[in-house]
PDB file of C-alpha atoms and ligand atoms in Angstrom:
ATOM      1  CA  UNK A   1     -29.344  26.843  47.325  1.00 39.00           C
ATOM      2  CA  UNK A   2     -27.411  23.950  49.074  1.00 39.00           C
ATOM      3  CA  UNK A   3     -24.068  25.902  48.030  1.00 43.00           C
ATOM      4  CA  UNK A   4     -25.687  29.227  49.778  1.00 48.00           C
ATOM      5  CA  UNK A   5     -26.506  27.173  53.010  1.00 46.00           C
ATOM      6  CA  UNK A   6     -23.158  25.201  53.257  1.00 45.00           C
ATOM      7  CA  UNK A   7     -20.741  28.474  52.609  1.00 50.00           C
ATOM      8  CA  UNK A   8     -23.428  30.460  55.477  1.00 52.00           C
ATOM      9  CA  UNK A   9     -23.077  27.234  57.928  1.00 45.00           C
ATOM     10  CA  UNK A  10     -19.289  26.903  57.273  1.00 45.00           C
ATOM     11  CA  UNK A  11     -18.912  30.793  58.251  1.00 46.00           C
ATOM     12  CA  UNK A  12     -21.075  30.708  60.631  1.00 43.00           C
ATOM     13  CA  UNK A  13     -20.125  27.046  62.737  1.00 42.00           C
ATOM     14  CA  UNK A  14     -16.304  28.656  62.091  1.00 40.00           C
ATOM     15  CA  UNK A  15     -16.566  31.500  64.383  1.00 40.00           C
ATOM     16  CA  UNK A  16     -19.471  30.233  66.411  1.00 41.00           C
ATOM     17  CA  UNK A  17     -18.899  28.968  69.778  1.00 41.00           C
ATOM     18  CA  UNK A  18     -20.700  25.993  71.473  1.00 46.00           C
ATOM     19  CA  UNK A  19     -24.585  26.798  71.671  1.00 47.00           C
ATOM     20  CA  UNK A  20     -24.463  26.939  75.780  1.00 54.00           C
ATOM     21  CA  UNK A  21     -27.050  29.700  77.371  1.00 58.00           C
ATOM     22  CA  UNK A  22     -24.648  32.260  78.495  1.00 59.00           C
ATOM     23  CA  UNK A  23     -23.312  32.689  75.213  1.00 65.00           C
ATOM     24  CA  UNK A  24     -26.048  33.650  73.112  1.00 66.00           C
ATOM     25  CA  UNK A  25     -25.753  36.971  73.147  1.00 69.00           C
ATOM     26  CA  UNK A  26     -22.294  36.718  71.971  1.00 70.00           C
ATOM     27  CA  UNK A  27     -23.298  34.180  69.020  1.00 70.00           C
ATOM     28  CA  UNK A  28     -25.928  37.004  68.488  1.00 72.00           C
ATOM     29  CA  UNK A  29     -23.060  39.056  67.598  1.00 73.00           C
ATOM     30  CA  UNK A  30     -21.106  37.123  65.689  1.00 74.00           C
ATOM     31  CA  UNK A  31     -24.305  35.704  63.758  1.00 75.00           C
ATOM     32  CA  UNK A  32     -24.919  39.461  63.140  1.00 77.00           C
ATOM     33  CA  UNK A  33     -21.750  39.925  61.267  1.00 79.00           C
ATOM     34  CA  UNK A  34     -21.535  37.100  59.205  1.00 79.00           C
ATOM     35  CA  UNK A  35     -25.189  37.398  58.369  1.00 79.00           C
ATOM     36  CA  UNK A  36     -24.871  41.503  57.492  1.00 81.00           C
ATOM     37  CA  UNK A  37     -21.613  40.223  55.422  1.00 85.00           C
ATOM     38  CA  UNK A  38     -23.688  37.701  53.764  1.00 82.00           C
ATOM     39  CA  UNK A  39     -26.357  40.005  52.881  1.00 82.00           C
ATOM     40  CA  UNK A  40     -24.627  42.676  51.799  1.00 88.00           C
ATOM     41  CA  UNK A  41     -21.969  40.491  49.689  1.00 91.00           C
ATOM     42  CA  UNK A  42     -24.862  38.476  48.058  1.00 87.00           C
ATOM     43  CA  UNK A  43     -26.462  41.784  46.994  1.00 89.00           C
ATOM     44  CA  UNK A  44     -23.907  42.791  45.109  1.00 94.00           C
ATOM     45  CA  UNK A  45     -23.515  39.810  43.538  1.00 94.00           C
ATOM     46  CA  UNK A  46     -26.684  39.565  42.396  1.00 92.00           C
ATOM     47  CA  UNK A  47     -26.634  43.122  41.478  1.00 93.00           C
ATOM     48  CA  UNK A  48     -23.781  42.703  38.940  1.00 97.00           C
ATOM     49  CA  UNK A  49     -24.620  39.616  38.109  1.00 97.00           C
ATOM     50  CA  UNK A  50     -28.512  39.957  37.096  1.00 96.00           C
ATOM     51  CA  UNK A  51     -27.906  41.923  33.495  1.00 97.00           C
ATOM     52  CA  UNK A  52     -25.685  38.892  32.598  1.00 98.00           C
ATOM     53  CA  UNK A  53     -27.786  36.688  33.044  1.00 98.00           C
ATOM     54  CA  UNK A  54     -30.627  38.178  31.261  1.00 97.00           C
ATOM     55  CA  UNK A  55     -28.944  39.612  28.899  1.00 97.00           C
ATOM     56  CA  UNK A  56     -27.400  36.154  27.537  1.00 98.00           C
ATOM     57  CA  UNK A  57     -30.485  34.196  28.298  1.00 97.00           C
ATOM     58  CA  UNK A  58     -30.632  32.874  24.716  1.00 97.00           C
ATOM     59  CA  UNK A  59     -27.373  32.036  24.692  1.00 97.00           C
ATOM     60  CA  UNK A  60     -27.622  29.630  27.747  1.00 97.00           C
ATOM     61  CA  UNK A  61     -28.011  26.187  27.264  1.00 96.00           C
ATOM     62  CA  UNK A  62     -29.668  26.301  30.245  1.00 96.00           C
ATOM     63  CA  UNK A  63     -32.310  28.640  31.580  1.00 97.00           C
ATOM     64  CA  UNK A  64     -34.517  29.797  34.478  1.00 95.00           C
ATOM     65  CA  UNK A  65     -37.612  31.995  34.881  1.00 96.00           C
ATOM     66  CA  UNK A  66     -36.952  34.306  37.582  1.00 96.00           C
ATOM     67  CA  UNK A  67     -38.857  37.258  39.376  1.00 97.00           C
ATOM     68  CA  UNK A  68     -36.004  38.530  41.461  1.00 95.00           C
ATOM     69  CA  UNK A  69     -36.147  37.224  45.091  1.00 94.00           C
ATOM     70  CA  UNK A  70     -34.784  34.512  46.912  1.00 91.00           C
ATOM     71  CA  UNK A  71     -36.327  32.464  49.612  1.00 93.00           C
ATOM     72  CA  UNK A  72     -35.679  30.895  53.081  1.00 92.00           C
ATOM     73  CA  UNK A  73     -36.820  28.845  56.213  1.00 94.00           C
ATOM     74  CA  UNK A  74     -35.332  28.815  59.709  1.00 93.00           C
ATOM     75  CA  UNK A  75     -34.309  25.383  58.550  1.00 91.00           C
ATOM     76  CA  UNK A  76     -31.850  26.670  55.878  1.00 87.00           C
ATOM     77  CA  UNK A  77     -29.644  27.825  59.271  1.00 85.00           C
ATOM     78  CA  UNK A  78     -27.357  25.773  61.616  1.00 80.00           C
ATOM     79  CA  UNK A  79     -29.302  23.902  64.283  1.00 84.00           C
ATOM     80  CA  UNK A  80     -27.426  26.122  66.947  1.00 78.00           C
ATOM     81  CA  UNK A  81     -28.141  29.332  65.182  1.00 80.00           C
ATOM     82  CA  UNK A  82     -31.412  28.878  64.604  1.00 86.00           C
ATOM     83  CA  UNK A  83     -32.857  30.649  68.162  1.00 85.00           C
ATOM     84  CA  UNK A  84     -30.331  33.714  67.065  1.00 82.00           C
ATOM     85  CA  UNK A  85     -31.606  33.976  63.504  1.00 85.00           C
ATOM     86  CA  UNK A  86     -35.506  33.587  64.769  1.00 89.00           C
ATOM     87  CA  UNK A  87     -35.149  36.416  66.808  1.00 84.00           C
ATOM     88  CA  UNK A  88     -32.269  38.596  64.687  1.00 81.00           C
ATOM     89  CA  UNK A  89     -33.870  38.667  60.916  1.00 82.00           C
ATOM     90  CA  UNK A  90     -37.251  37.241  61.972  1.00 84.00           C
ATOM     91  CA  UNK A  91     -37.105  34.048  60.084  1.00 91.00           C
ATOM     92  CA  UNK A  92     -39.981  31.242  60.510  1.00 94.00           C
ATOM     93  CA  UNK A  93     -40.838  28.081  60.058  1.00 95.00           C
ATOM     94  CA  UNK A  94     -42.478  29.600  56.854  1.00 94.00           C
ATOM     95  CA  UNK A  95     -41.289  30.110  53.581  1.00 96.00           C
ATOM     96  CA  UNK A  96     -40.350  34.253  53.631  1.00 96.00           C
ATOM     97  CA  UNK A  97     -38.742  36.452  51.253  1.00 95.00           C
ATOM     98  CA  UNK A  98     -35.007  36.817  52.610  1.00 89.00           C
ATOM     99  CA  UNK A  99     -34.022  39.206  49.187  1.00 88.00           C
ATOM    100  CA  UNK A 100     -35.871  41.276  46.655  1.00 92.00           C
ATOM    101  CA  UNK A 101     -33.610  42.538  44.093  1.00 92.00           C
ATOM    102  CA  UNK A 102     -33.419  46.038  43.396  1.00 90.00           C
ATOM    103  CA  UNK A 103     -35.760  47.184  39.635  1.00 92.00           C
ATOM    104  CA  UNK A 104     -36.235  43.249  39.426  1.00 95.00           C
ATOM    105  CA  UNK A 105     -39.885  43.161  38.881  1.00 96.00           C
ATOM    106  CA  UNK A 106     -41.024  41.349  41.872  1.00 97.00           C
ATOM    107  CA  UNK A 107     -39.245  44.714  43.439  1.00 97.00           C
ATOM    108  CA  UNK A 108     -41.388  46.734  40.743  1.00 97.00           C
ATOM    109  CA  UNK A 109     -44.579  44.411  41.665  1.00 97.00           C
ATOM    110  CA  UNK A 110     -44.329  45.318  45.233  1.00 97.00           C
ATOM    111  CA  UNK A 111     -42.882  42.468  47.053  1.00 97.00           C
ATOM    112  CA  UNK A 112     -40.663  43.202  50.270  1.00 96.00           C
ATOM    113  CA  UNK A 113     -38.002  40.963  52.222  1.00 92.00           C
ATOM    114  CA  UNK A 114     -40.117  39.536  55.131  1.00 93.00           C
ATOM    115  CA  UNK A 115     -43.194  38.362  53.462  1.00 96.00           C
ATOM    116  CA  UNK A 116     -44.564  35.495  53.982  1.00 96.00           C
ATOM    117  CA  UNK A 117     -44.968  32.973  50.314  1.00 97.00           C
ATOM    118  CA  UNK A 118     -48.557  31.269  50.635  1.00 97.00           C
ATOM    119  CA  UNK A 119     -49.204  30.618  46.818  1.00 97.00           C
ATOM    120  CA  UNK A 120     -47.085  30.547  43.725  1.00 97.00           C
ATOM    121  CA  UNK A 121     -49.464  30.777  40.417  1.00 96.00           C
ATOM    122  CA  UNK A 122     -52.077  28.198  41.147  1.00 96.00           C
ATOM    123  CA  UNK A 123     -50.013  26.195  43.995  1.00 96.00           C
ATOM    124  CA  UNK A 124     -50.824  26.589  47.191  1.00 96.00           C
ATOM    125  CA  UNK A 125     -47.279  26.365  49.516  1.00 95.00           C
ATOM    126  CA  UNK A 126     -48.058  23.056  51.251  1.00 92.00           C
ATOM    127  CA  UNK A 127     -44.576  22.168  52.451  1.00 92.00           C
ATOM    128  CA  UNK A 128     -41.719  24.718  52.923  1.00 89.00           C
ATOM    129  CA  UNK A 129     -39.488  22.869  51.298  1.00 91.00           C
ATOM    130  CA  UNK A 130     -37.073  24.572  48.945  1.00 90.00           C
ATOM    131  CA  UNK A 131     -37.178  22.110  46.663  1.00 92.00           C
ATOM    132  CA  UNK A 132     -41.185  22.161  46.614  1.00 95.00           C
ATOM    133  CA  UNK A 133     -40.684  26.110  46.553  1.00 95.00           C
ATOM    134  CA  UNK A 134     -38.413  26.056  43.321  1.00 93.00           C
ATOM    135  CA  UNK A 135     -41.106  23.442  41.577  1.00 95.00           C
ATOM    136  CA  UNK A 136     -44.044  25.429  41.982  1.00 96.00           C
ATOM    137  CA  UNK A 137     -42.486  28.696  41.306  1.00 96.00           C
ATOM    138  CA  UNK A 138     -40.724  27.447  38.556  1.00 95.00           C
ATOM    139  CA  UNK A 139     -44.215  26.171  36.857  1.00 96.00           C
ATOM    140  CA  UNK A 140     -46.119  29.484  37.829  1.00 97.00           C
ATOM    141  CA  UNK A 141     -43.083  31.674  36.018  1.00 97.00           C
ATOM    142  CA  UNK A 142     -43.524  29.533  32.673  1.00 96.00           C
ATOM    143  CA  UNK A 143     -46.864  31.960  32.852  1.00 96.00           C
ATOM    144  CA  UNK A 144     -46.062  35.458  30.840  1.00 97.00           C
ATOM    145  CA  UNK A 145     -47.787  36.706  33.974  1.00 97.00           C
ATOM    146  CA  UNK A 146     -48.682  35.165  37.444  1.00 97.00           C
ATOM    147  CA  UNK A 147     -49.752  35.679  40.919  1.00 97.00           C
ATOM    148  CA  UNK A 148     -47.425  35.590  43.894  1.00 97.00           C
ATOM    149  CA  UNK A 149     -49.297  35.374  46.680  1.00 98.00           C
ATOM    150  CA  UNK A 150     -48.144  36.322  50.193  1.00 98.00           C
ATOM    151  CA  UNK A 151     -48.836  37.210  53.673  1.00 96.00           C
ATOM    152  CA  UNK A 152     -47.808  40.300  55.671  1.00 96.00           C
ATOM    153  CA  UNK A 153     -48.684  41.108  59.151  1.00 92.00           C
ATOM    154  CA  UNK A 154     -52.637  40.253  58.933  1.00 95.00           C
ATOM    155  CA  UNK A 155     -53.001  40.787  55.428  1.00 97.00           C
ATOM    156  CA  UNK A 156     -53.147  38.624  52.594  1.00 98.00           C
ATOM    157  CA  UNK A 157     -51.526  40.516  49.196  1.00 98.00           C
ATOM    158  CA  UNK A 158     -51.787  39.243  45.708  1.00 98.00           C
ATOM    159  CA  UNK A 159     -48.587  40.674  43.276  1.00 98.00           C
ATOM    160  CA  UNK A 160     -48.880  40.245  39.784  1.00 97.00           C
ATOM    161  CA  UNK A 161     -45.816  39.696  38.622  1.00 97.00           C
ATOM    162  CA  UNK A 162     -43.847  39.317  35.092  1.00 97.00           C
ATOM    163  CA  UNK A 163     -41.374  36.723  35.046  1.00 97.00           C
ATOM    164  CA  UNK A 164     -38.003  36.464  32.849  1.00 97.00           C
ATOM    165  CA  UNK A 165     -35.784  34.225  30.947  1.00 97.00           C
ATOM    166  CA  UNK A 166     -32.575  34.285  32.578  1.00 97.00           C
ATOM    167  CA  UNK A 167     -29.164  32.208  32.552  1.00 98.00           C
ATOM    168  CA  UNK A 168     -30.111  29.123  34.560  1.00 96.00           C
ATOM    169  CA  UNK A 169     -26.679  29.380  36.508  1.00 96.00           C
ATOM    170  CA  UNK A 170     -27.173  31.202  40.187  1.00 94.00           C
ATOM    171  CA  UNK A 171     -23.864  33.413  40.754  1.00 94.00           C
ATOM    172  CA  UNK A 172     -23.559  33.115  44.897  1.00 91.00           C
ATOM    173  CA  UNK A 173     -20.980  33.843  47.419  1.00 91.00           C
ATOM    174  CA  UNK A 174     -19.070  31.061  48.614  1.00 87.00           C
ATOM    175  CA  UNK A 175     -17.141  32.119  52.071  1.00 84.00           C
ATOM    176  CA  UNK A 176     -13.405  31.629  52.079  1.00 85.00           C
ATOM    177  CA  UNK A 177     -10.216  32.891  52.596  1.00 87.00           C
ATOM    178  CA  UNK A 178      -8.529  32.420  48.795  1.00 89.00           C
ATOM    179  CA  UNK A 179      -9.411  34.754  45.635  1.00 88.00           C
ATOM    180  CA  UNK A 180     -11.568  32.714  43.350  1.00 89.00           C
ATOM    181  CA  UNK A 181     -14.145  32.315  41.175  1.00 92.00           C
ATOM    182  CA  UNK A 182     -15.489  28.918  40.245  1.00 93.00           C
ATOM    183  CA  UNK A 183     -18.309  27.155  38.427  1.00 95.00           C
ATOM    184  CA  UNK A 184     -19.214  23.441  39.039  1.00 95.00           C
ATOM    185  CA  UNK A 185     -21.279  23.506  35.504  1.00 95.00           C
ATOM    186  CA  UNK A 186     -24.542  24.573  37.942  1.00 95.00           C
ATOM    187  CA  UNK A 187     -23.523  27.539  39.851  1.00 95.00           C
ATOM    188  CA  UNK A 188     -21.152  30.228  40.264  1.00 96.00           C
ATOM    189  CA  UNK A 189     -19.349  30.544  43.272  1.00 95.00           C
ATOM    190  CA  UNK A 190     -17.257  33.662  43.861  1.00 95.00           C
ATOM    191  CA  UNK A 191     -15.787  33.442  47.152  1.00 93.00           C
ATOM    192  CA  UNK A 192     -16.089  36.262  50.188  1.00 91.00           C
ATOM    193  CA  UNK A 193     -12.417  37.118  49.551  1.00 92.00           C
ATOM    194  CA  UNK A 194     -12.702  38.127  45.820  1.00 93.00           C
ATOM    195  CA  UNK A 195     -15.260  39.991  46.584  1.00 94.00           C
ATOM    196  CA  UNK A 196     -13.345  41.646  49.354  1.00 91.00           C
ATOM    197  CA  UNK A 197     -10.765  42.576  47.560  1.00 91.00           C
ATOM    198  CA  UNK A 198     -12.123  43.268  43.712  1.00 91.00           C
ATOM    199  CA  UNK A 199     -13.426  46.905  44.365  1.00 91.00           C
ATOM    200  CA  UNK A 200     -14.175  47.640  40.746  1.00 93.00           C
ATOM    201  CA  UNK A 201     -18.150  45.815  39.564  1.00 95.00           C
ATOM    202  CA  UNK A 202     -16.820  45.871  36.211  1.00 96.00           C
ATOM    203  CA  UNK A 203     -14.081  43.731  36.840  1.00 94.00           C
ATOM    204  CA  UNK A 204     -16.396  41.292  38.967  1.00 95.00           C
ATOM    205  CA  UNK A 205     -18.272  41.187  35.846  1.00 97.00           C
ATOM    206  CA  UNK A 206     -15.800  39.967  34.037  1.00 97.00           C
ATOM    207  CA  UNK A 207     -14.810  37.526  36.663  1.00 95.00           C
ATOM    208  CA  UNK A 208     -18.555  36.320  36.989  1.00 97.00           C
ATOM    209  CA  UNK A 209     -18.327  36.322  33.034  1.00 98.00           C
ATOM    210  CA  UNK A 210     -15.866  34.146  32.609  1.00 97.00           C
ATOM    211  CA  UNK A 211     -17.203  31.614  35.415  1.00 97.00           C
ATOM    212  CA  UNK A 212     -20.121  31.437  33.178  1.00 98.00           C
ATOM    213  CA  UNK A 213     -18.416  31.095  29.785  1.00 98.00           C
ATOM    214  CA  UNK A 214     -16.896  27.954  31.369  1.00 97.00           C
ATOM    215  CA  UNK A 215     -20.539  26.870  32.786  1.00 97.00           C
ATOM    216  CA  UNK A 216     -22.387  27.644  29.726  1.00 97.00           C
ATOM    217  CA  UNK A 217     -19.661  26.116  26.954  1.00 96.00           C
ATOM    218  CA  UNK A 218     -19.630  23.053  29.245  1.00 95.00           C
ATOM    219  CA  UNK A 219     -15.660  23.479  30.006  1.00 95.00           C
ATOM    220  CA  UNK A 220     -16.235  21.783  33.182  1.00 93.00           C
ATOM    221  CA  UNK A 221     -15.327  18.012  33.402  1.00 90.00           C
ATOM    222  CA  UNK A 222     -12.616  18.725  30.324  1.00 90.00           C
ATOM    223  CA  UNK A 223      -9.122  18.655  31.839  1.00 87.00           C
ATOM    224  CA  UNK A 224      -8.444  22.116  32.251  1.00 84.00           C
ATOM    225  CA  UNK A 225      -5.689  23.779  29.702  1.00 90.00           C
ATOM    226  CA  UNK A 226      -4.545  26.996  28.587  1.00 92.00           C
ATOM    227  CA  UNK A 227      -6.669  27.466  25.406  1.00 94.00           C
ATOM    228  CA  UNK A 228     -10.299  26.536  27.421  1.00 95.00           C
ATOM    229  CA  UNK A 229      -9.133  29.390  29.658  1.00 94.00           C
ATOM    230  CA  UNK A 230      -8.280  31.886  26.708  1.00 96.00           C
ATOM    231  CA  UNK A 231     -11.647  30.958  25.114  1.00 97.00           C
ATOM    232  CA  UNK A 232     -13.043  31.440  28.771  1.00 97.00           C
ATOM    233  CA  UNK A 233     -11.979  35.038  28.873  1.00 97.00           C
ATOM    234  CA  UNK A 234     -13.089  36.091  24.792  1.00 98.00           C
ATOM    235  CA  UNK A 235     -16.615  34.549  25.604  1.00 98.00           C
ATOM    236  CA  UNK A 236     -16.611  36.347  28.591  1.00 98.00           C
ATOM    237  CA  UNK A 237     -16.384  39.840  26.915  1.00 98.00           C
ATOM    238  CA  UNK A 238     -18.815  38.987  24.461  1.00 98.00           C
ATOM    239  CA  UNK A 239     -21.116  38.354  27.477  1.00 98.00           C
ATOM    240  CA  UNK A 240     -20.127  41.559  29.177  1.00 98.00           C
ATOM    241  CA  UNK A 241     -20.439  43.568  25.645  1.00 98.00           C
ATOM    242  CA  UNK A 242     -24.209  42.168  25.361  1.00 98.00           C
ATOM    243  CA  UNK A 243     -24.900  43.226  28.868  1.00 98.00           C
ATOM    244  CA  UNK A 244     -24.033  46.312  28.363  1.00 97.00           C
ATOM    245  CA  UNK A 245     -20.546  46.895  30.069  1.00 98.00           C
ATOM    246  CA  UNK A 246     -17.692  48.889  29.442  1.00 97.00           C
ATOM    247  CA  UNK A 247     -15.541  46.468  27.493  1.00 97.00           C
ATOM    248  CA  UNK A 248     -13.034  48.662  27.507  1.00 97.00           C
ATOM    249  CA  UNK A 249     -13.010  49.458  31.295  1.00 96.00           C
ATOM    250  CA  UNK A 250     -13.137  45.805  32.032  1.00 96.00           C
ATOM    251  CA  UNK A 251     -10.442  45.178  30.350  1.00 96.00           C
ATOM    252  CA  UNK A 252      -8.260  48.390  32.030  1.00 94.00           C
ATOM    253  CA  UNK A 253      -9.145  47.225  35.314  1.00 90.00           C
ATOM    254  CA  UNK A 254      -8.899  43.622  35.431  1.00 91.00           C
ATOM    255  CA  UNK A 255      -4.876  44.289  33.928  1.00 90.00           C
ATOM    256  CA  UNK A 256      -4.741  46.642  37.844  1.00 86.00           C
ATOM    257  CA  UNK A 257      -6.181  43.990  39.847  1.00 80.00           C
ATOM    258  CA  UNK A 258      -3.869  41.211  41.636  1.00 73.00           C
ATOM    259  CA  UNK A 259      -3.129  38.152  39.320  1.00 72.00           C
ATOM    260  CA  UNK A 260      -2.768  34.732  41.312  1.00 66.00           C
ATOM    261  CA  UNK A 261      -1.251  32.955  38.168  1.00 68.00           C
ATOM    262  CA  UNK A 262       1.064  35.483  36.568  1.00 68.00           C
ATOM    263  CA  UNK A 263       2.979  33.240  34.731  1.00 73.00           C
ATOM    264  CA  UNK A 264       2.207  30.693  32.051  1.00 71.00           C
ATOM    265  CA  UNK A 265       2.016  27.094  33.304  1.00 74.00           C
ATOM    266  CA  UNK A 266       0.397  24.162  31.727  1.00 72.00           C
ATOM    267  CA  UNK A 267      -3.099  25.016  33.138  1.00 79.00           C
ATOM    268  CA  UNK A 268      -3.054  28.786  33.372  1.00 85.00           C
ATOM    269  CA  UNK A 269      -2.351  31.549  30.517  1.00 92.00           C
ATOM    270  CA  UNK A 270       0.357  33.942  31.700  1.00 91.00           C
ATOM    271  CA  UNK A 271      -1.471  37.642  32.488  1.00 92.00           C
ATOM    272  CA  UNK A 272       0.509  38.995  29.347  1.00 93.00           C
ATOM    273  CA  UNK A 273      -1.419  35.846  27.364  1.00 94.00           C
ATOM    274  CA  UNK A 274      -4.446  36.799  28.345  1.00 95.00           C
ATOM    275  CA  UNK A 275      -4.077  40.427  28.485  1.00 96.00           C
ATOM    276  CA  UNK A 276      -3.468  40.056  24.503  1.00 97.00           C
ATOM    277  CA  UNK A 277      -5.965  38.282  24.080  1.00 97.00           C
ATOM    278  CA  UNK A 278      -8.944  40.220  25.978  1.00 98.00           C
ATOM    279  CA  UNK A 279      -7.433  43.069  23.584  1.00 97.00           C
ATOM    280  CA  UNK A 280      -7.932  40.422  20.144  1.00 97.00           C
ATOM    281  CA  UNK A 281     -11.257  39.935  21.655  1.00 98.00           C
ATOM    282  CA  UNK A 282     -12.102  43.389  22.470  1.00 97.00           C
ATOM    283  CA  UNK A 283     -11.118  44.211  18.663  1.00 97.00           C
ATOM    284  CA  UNK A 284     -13.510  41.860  17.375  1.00 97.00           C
ATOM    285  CA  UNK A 285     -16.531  43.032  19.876  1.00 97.00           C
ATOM    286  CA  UNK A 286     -15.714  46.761  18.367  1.00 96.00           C
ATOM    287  CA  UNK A 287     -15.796  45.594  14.839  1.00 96.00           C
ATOM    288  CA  UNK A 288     -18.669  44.052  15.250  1.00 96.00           C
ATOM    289  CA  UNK A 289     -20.818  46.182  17.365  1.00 95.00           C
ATOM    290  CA  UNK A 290     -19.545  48.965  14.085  1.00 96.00           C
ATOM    291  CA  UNK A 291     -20.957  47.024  11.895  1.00 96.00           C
ATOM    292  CA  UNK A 292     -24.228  46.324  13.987  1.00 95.00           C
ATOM    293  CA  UNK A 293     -23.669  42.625  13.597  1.00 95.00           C
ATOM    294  CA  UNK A 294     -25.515  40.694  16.614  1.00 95.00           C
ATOM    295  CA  UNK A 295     -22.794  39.297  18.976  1.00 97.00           C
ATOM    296  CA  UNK A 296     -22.583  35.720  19.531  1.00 95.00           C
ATOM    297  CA  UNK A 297     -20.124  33.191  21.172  1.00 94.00           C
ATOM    298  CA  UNK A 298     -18.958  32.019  18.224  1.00 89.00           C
ATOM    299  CA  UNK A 299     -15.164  33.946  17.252  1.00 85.00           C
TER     300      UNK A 299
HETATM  301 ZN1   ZN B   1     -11.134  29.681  34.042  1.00 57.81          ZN
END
């Protein structure tokens, strides 16, 4: 969540001017883009992202329970933005609903952006804290079923909802100007300008699946080298293969896209390295799958 609020500040303070009266209405503007960017970036991300994480939830070493919305506060906004994003996406002092994932099954349960979290499980929602928001929701989605309790206009609702094991590594959009994907061993960050320019979801999945291959074989904090990458991208299509992707697609598509590190250096595989070795991989995940043998991470 602190990743999500410092990559919206950072886009948002960079094109922002100075928070004088007369130019609120042009702040409104620019607020409106980034936030419609942000929004509409971090939906897809989610979108692609969501059947990898559930689908390798036992293969995590770390997991989260999840219903399929995230949260926010005016406080998660810049200071100066704050009066624009009270009166441009209605956000409070209260805890609200800023996304509900599409078929997640808070979507299924009935829960809609804009309402208004009173009571997670047995918790009432003293503070609105994020960090008193995860606990509490966290606890209540341990249940196989719980109550999310919310406000709307004048009414008070009570969802029963059914929450999941999932990866316990957020995929989010960082905002800059390079092509990456990253993983600090707690999130993934895939910044604005992959996204921008990776048109194909199946080849975001594989970038997102290889982020979390690092993340979940705890690559990070080993000095980076050739073979941790390799290993990176055959975990990653056993992830993707699990999921449910086209393997075979993924691997077609990612050869199209642009390649920052075409050739082999200490650090980083040349693309004809790893192209052979996304098709070993692929072999394997056919042979396999023929011979209905559960796929793991193990090669
Ligand atoms: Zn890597």
């Amino acid at each position: 969540v602190r990743a999500i609020l410092l990559a919206l500040m950072l886009a948002a303070t960079a094109c922002a001017p100075q928070a004088a009266t007369e130019d609120f209405f042009k702040q409104t503007v620019l607020f409106s883009d980034v936030l419609a960017e942000y929004q509409d970036l971090n939906t897809r991300l989610e979108n692609v992202a969501a059947p990898l994480l559930r689908a390798n939830a036992e293969l995590c070493p770390k997991t989260s329970r999840d219903i399929g919305i995230t949260v926010h506060t005016v406080s998660d906004y810049p200071v100066e933005l704050q009066a624009v994003a009270r009166a441009l996406i209605g956000v409070t002092d209260d805890m609200s609903v800023r996304t509900v994932r599409a078929g997640s099954n808070a979507a299924k349960a009935g829960v809609r952006p804009g309402d208004h979290i009173t009571r997670m499980g047995k918790s009432d929602l003293t503070t609105n804290s994020q960090a008193y928001y995860t606990e509490i929701s966290q606890d209540a989605f341990k249940a196989v079923e719980t109550e999310v309790q919310v406000s709307r206009g004048n009414e008070v609702i009570n969802f029963d909802v059914t929450p999941e094991t999932i990866c316990g590594y957020p995929v989010i959009v960082f905002f800059n100007e390079n092509m990456n994907g990253h993983t600090d061993g707690k999130d993934v960050l895939i910044t604005s300008e992959l996204l921008r320019r990776v048109a194909d979801d199946t080849n975001l999945a594989l970038i997102i699946s290889h982020e979390l291959a690092h993340a979940i074989a705890g690559h990070v904090g080993q000095t980076p080298t050739k073979s941790l990458e390799l290993e990176a991208d055959r975990m990653a299509l056993v992830l993707m293969a699990r999921a449910g992707f086209d393997i075979e697609h993924a691997v077609a598509s990612w050869k199209q896209a642009p390649h920052p590190y075409k050739h082999a250096s200490g650090l980083h595989p040349s693309t004809s390295e790893r192209y052979e070795n996304f098709m070993a991989a692929k072999a394997r995940i056919h042979a396999k799958q023929k011979r209905g043998v559960t796929l793991t991470l193990s090669p």
